[in-house]
Short mmCIF file of C-alpha atoms and ligand atoms in Angstrom, two decimals:
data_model
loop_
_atom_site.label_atom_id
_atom_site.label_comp_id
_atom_site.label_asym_id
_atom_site.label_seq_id
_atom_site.Cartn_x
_atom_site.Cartn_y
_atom_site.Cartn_z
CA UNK F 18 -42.41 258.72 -24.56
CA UNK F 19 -45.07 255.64 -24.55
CA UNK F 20 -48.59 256.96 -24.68
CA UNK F 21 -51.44 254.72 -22.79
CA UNK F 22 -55.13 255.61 -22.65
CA UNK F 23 -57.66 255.37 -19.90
CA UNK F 24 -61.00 253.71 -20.83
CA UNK F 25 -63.54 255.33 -17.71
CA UNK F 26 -62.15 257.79 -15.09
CA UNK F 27 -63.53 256.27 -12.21
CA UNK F 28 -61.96 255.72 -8.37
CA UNK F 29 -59.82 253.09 -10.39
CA UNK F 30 -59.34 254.97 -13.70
CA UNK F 31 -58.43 257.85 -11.81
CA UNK F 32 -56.10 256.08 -9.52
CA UNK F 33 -53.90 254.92 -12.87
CA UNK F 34 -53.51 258.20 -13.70
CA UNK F 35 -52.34 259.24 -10.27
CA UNK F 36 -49.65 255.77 -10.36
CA UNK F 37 -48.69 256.87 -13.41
CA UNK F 38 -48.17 260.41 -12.68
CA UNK F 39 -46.89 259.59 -9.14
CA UNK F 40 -43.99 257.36 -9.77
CA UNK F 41 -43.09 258.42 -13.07
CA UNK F 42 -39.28 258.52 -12.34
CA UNK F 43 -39.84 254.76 -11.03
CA UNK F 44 -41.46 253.82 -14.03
CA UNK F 45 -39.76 255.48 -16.77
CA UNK F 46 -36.22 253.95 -15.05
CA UNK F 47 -37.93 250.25 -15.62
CA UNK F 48 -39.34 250.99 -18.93
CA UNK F 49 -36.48 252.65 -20.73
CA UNK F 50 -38.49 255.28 -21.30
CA UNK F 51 -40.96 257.90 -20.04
CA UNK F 52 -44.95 256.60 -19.61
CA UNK F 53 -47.92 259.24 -20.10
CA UNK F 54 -51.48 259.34 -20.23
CA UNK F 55 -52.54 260.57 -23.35
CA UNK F 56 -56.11 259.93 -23.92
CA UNK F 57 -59.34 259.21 -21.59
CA UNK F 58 -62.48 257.99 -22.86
CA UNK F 59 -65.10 259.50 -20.78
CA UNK F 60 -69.25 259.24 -20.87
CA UNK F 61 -69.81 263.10 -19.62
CA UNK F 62 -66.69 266.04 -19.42
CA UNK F 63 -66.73 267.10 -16.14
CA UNK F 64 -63.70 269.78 -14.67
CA UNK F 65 -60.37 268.68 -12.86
CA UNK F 66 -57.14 267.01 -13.34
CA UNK F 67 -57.84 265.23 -16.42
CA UNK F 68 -59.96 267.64 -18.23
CA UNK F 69 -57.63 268.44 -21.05
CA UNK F 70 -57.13 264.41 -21.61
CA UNK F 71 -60.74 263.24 -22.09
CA UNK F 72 -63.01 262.60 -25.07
CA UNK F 73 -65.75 260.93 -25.36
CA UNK F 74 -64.88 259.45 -28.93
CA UNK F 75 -63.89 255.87 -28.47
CA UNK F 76 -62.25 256.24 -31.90
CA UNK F 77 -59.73 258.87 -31.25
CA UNK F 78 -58.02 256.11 -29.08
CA UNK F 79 -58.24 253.27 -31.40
CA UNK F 80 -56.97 255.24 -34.25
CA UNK F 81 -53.95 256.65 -32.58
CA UNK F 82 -50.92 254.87 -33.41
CA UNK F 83 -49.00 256.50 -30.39
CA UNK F 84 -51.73 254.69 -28.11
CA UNK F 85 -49.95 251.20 -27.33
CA UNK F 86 -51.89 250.19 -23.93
CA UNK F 87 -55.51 250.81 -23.38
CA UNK F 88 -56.66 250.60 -19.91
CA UNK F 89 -60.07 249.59 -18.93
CA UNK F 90 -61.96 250.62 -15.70
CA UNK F 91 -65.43 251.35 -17.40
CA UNK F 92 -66.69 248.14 -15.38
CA UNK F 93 -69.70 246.23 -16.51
CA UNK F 94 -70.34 244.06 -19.71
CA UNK F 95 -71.60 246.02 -22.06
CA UNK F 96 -69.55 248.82 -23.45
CA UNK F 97 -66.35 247.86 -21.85
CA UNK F 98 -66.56 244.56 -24.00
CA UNK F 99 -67.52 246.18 -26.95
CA UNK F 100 -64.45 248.63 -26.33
CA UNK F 101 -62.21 245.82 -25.23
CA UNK F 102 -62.77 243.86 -28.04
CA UNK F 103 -62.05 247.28 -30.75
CA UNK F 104 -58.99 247.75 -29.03
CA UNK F 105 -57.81 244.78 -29.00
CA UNK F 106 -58.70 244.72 -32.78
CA UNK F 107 -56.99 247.72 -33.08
CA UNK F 108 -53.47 246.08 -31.86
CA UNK F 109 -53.56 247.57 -28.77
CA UNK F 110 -52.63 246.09 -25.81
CA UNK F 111 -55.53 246.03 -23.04
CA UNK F 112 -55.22 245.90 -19.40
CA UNK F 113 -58.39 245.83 -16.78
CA UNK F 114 -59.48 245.79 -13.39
CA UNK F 115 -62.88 244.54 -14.32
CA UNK F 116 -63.69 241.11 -12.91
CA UNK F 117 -67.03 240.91 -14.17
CA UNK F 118 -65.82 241.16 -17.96
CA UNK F 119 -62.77 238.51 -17.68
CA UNK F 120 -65.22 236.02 -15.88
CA UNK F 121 -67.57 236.32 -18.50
CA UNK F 122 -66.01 236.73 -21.74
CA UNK F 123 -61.96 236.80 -20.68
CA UNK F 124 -61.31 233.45 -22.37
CA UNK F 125 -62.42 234.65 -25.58
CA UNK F 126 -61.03 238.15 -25.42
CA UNK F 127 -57.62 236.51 -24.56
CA UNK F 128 -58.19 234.13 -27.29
CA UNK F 129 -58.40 237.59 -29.66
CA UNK F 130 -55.90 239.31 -27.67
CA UNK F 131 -53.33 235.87 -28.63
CA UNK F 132 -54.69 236.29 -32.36
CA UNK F 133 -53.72 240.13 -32.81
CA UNK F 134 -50.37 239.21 -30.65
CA UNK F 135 -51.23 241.72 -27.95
CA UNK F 136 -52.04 241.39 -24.31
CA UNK F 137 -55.00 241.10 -22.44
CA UNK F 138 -53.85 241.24 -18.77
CA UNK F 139 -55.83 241.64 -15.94
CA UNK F 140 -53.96 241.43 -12.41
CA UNK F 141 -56.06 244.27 -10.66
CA UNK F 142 -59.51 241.90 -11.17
CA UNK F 143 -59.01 239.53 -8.28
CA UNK F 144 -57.64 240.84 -4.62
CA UNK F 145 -56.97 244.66 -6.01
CA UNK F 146 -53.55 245.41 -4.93
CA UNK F 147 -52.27 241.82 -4.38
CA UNK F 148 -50.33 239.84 -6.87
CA UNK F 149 -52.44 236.79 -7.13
CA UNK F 150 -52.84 236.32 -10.97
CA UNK F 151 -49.13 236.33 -11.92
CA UNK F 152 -48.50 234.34 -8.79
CA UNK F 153 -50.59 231.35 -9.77
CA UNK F 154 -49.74 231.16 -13.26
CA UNK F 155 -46.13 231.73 -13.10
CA UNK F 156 -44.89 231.29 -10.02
CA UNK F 157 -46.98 227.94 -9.27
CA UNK F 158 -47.02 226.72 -12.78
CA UNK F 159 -45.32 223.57 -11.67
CA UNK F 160 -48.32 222.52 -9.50
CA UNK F 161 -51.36 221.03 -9.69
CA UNK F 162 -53.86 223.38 -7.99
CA UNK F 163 -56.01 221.25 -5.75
CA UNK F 164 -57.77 224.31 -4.18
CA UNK F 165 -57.92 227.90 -4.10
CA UNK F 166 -60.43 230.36 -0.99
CA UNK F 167 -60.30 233.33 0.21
CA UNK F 168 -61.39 236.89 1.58
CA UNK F 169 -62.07 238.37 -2.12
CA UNK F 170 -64.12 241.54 -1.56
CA UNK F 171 -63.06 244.19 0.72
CA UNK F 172 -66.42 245.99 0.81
CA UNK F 173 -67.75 243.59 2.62
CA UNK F 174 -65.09 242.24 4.98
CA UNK F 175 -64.62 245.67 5.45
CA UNK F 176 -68.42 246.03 6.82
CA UNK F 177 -68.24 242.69 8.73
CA UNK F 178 -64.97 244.14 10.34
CA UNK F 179 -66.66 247.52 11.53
CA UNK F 180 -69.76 245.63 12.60
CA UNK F 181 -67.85 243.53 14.89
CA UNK F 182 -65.55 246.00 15.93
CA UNK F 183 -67.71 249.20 16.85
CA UNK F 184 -71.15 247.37 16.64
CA UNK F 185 -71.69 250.34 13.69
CA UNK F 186 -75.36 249.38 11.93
CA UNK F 187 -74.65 247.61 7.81
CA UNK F 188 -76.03 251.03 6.30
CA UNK F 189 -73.34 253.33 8.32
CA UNK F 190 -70.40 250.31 7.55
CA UNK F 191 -71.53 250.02 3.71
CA UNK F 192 -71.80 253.93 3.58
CA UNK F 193 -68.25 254.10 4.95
CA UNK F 194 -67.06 251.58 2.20
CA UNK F 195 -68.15 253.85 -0.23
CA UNK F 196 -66.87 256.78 0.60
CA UNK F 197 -63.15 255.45 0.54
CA UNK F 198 -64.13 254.19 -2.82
CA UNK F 199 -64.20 249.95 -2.21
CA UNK F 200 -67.76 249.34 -3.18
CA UNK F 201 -69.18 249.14 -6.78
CA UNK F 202 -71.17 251.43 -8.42
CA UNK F 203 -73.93 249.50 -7.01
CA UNK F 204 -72.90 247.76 -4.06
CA UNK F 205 -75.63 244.73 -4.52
CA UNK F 206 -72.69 243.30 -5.87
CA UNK F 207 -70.74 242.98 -3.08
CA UNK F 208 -73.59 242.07 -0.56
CA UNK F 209 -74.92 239.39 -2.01
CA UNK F 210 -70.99 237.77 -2.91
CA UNK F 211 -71.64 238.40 -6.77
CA UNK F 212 -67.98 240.05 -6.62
CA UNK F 213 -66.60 237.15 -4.98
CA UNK F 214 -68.30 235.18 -7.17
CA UNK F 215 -66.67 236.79 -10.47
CA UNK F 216 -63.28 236.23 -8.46
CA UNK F 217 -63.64 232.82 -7.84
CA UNK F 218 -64.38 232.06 -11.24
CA UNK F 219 -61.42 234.24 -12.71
CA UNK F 220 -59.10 231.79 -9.99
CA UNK F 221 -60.47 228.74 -11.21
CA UNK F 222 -60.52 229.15 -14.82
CA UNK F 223 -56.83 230.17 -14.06
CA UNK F 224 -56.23 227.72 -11.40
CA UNK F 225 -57.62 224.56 -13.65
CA UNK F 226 -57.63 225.32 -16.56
CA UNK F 227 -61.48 225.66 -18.03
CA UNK F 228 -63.98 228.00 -18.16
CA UNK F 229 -66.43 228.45 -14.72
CA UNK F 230 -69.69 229.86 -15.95
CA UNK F 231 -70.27 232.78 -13.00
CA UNK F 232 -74.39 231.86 -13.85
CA UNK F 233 -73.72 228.42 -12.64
CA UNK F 234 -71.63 229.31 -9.66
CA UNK F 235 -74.02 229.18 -6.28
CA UNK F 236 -73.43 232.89 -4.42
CA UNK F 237 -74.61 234.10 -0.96
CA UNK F 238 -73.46 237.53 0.41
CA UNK F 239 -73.28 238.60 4.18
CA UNK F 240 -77.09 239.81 4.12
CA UNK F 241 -77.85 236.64 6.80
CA UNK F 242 -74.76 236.90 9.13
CA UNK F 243 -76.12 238.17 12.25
CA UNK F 244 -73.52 239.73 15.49
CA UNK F 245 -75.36 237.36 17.62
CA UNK F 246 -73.95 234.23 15.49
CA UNK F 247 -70.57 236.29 14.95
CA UNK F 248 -70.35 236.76 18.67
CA UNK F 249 -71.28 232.63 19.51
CA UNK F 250 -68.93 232.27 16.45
CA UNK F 251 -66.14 234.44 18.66
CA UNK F 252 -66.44 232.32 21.95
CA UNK F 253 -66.52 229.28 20.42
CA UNK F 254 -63.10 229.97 18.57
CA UNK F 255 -64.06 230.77 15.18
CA UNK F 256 -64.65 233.84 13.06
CA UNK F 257 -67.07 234.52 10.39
CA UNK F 258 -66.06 235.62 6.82
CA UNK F 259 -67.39 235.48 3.14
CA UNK F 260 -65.22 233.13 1.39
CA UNK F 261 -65.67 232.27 -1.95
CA UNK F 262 -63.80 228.75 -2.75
CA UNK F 263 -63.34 226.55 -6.01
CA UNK F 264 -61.92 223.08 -5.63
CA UNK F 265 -60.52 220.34 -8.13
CA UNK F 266 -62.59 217.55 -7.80
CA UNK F 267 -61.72 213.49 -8.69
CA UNK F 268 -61.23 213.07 -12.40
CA UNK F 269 -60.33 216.63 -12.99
CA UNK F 270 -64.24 218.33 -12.28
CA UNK F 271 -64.37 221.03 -10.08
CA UNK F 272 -66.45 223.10 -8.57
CA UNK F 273 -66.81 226.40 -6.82
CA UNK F 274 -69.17 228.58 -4.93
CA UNK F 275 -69.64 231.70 -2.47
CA UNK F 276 -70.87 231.34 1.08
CA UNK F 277 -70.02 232.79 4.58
CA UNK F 278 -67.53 230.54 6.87
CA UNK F 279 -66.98 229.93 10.38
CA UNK F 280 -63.25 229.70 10.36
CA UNK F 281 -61.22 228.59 13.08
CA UNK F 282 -58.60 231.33 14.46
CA UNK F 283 -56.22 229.01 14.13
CA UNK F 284 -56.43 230.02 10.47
CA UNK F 285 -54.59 233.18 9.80
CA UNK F 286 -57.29 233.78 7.05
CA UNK F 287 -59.27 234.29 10.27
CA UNK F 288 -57.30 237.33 11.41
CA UNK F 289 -57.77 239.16 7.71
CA UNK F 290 -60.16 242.16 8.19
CA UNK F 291 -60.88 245.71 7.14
CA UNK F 292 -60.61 246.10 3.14
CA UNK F 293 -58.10 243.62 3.49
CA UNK F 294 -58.25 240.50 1.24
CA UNK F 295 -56.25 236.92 1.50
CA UNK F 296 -55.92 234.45 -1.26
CA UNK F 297 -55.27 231.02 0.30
CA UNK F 298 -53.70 228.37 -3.01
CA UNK F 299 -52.70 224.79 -2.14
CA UNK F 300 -50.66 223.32 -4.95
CA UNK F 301 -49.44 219.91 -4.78
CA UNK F 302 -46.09 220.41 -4.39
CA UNK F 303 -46.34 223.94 -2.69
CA UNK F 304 -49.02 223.12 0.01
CA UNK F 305 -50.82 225.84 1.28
CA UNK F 306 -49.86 229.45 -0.03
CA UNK F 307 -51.39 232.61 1.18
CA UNK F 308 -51.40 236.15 -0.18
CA UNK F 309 -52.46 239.35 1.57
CA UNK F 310 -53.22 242.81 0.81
CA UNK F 311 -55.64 245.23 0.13
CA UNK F 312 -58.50 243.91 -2.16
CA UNK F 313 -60.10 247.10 -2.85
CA UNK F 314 -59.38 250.91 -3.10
CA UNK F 315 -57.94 253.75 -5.91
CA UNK F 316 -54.41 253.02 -5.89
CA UNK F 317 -54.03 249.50 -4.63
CA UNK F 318 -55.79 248.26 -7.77
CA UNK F 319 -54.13 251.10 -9.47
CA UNK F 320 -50.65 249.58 -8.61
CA UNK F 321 -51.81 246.42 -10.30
CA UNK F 322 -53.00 248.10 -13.29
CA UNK F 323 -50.33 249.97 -13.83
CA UNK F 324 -47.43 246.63 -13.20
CA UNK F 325 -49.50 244.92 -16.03
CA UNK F 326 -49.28 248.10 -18.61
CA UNK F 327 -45.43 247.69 -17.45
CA UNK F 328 -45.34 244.32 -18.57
CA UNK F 329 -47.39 244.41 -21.52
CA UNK F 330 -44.88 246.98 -22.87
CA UNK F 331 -41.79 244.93 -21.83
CA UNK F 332 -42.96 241.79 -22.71
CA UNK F 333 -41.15 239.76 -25.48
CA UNK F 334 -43.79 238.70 -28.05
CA UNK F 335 -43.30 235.30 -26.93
CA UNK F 336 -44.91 236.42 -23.59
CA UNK F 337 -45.92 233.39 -21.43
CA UNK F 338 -49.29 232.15 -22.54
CA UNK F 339 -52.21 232.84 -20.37
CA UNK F 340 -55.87 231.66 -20.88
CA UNK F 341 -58.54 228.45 -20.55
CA UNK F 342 -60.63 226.19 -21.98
CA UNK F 343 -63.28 227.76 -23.27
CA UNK F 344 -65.47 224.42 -21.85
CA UNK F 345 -67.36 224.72 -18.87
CA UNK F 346 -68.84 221.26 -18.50
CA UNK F 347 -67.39 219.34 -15.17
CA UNK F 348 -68.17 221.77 -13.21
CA UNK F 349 -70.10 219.91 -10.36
CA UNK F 350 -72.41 221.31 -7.82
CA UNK F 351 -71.14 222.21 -4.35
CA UNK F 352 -73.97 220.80 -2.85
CA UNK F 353 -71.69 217.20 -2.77
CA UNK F 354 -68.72 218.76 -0.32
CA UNK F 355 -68.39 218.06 2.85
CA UNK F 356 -67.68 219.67 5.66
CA UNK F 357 -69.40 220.76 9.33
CA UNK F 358 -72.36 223.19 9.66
CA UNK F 359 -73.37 225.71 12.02
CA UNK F 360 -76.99 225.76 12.65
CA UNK F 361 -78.76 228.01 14.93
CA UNK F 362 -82.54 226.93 15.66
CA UNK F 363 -85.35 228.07 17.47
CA UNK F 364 -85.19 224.97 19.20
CA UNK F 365 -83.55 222.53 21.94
CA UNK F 366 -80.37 220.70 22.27
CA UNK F 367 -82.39 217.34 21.77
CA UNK F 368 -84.23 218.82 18.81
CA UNK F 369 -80.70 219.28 17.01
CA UNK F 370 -79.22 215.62 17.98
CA UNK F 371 -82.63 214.11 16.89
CA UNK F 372 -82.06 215.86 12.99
CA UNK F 373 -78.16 215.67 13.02
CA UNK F 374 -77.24 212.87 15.19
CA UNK F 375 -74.39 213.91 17.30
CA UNK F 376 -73.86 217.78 17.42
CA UNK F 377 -71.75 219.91 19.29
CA UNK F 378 -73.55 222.05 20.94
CA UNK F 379 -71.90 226.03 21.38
CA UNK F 380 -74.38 228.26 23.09
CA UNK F 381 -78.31 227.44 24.61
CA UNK F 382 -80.43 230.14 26.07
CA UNK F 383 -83.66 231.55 25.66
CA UNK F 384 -85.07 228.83 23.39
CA UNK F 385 -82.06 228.94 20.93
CA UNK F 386 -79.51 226.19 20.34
CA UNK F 387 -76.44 226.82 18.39
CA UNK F 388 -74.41 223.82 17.73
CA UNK F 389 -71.97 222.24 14.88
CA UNK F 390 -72.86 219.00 13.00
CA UNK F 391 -70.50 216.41 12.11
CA UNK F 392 -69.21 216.61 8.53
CA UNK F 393 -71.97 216.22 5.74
CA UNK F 394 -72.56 217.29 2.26
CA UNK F 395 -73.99 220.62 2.10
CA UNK F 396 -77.48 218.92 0.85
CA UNK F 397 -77.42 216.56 3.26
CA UNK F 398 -77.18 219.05 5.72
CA UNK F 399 -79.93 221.43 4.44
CA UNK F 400 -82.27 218.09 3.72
CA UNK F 401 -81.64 217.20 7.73
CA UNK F 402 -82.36 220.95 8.99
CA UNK F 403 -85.90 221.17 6.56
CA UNK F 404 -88.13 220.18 10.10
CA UNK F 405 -86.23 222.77 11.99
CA UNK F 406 -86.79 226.73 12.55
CA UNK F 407 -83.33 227.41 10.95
CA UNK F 408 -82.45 231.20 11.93
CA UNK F 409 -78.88 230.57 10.91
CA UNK F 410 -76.46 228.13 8.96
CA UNK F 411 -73.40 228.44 7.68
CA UNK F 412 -70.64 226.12 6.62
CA UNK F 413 -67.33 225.70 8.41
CA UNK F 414 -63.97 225.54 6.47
CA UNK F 415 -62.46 222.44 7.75
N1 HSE V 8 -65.90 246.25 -4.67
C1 HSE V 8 -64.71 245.48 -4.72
C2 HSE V 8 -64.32 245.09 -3.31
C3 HSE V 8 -63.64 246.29 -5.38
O1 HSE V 8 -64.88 245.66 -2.36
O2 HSE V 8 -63.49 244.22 -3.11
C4 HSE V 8 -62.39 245.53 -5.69
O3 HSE V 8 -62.62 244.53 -6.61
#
């Protein structure tokens, strides 16, 4: 029998335990050997399921020599470092969902993790149920990522997706999010693209190689998409969606950011909705790669938790090396790309060709103008809209 412990028995915690539980015959077949639960660490004891498991004595974990894997879904900074970093101290393996801890201190918990010649593995932190991690270090290893976007929080494509759909008010959509257990604990997070934002960064550090500081990383949510651009958005051929996006600039910067798109249907990113999420990677031998799944939910991320205990336990010491530069300078600002806008202004037709030049325009009436501009850095683009009464802009993904 190997033992694992659970580190915070929340909708992802909890969902572990059910994988585990669930497809034990599947698991034990792979492994050689049975897999149980032994052990989770909780903050308060509260009745059910798990009851008999939980303690609330990091220690009793840390010290048991049964305990190979430790699985963390605390979420947060704080204590799930500190208790990342023990275990891993401890020899234990460690495997997490939390995207917040790898972006901000996963390249030196790996570089512990390496030192104590145990795993830190963390699959279930970027597109929940979709292999994504695995995919772009193993699988693509022979290409130069030049790019990596996508849908990355299913919270909120989940809201935008019910919004369009049944024209149900944010509060009801985000409510409903919660409930089947997508959101954070607080779901500012996911609003204003701070999730996306962790994911991002955990792609690019992955994708080339050094550390993206999430504090320097530019992040806006869906708070300004309104169904009156979504809708001139719809007619004009495009859809709206949060993307977050890192690119590999000239002489190996890069850069990366969150923003809403207007995406052209003829992208089948454009079709990706509900808590579904899409990983787009372009590799330079590869081209374009996507990956789709669900981003969010109990056992989706579950399933990715419990493939990386899995591997951590089958793994040959000599376990291919993951990690990055812990340097984060060459990271540029976003402002530089290029690309087309959308701009809708309180405002004519001539108004928008006299900032922008030549615009195409995709809806007038009652004093509005929506229209696209020609490709333009980001700052350009903001610098040419200053004299206008902006009531919406957004970039395109061309
Ligand atoms: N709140 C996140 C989301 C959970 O909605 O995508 C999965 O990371």
């Amino acid at each position: 029998m190997i033992q694992i412990a659970i580190m915070g028995l929340g909708t992802v915690g909890t969902g572990v335990a059910k994988v585990v539980e669930a497809n034990a015959a599947q698991i034990s077949r792979k492994l050689g050997e049975p897999l149980a639960v032994k052990t989770v660490l909780v903050r308060h004891f509260r009745e059910g399921a798990y009851r008999h498991l939980m303690t609330d004595d990091f220690e009793k974990i840390a010290s048991d020599p049964e305990i190979r894997v430790v699985v963390e879904t605390i979420g947060g900074v704080e204590a799930a470092y500190e208790y990342t970093k023990r275990a891993l101290m401890a020899g234990k393996h460690v495997v997490t969902a939390n995207k917040q801890l790898v972006a901000e201190k996963g390249c030196e918990l790996l570089a512990l993790a390496k030192a104590k010649n145990v795993n830190y593995l963390f699959e279930a932190s970027v597109g929940g149920g979709i292999p994504i991690l695995h995919p772009l270090t193993q699988c693509m290893a022979a290409n130069r990522i030049d790019e990596v976007y996508g849908i990355l929080n299913g919270t909120t494509n989940y809201i935008l997706t019910r919004m369009i759909r049944t024209g149900a008010g944010f509060a009801d959509a985000l409510k409903e999010a919660q409930e089947k257990g997508y959101a954070e604990a607080d779901p500012t997070a996911d609003v204003e693209g701070h999730d996306t934002g962790r994911k991002i960064c955990i792609l690019a550090d992955l994708a080339f190689g050094a550390q993206v500081d999430p504090g320097a990383v530019p992040m806006e949510g869906i708070t300004k998409i309104s169904l009156r651009d979504v809708e001139i958005a719809r007619k004009a051929g495009y859809r709206i969606k949060l993307l977050g996006r890192a690119l590999r600039l000239e002489g190996g910067r890069r850069t990366a950011y969150v923003a809403p798109h207007l995406i052209a249907e003829e992208n089948p990113i454009s079709g990706v909705e509900d808590v579904f999420n899409a990983v787009v990677v372009k590799g330079n031998a590869t081209g374009e790669v996507m990956f789709y799944g669900k981003g969010a939910g109990e056992l989706p991320t579950a399933s990715a938790c419990v493939a990386d205990v899995m591997e951590c336990l089958q793994a040959s010491p000599a376990r291919e090396e993951i990690g990055w530069s812990p340097v984060s300078d060459g990271y540029e600002d976003p402002a530089k790309l290029v690309s087309r806008h959308y701009f809708r202004i309180a405002g004519s037709e001539a108004e928008a060709a006299a900032a922008f030049g030549t615009v195409e325009v995709l809806a007038a009436e009652g004093g509005e103008t929506a229209f696209l501009t020609e490709g333009l850095k980001a700052g350009e683009a903001a610098e040419r809209a200053a004299g206008l009464q902006v009531l919406a802009g957004f970039r395109v993904l061309d």
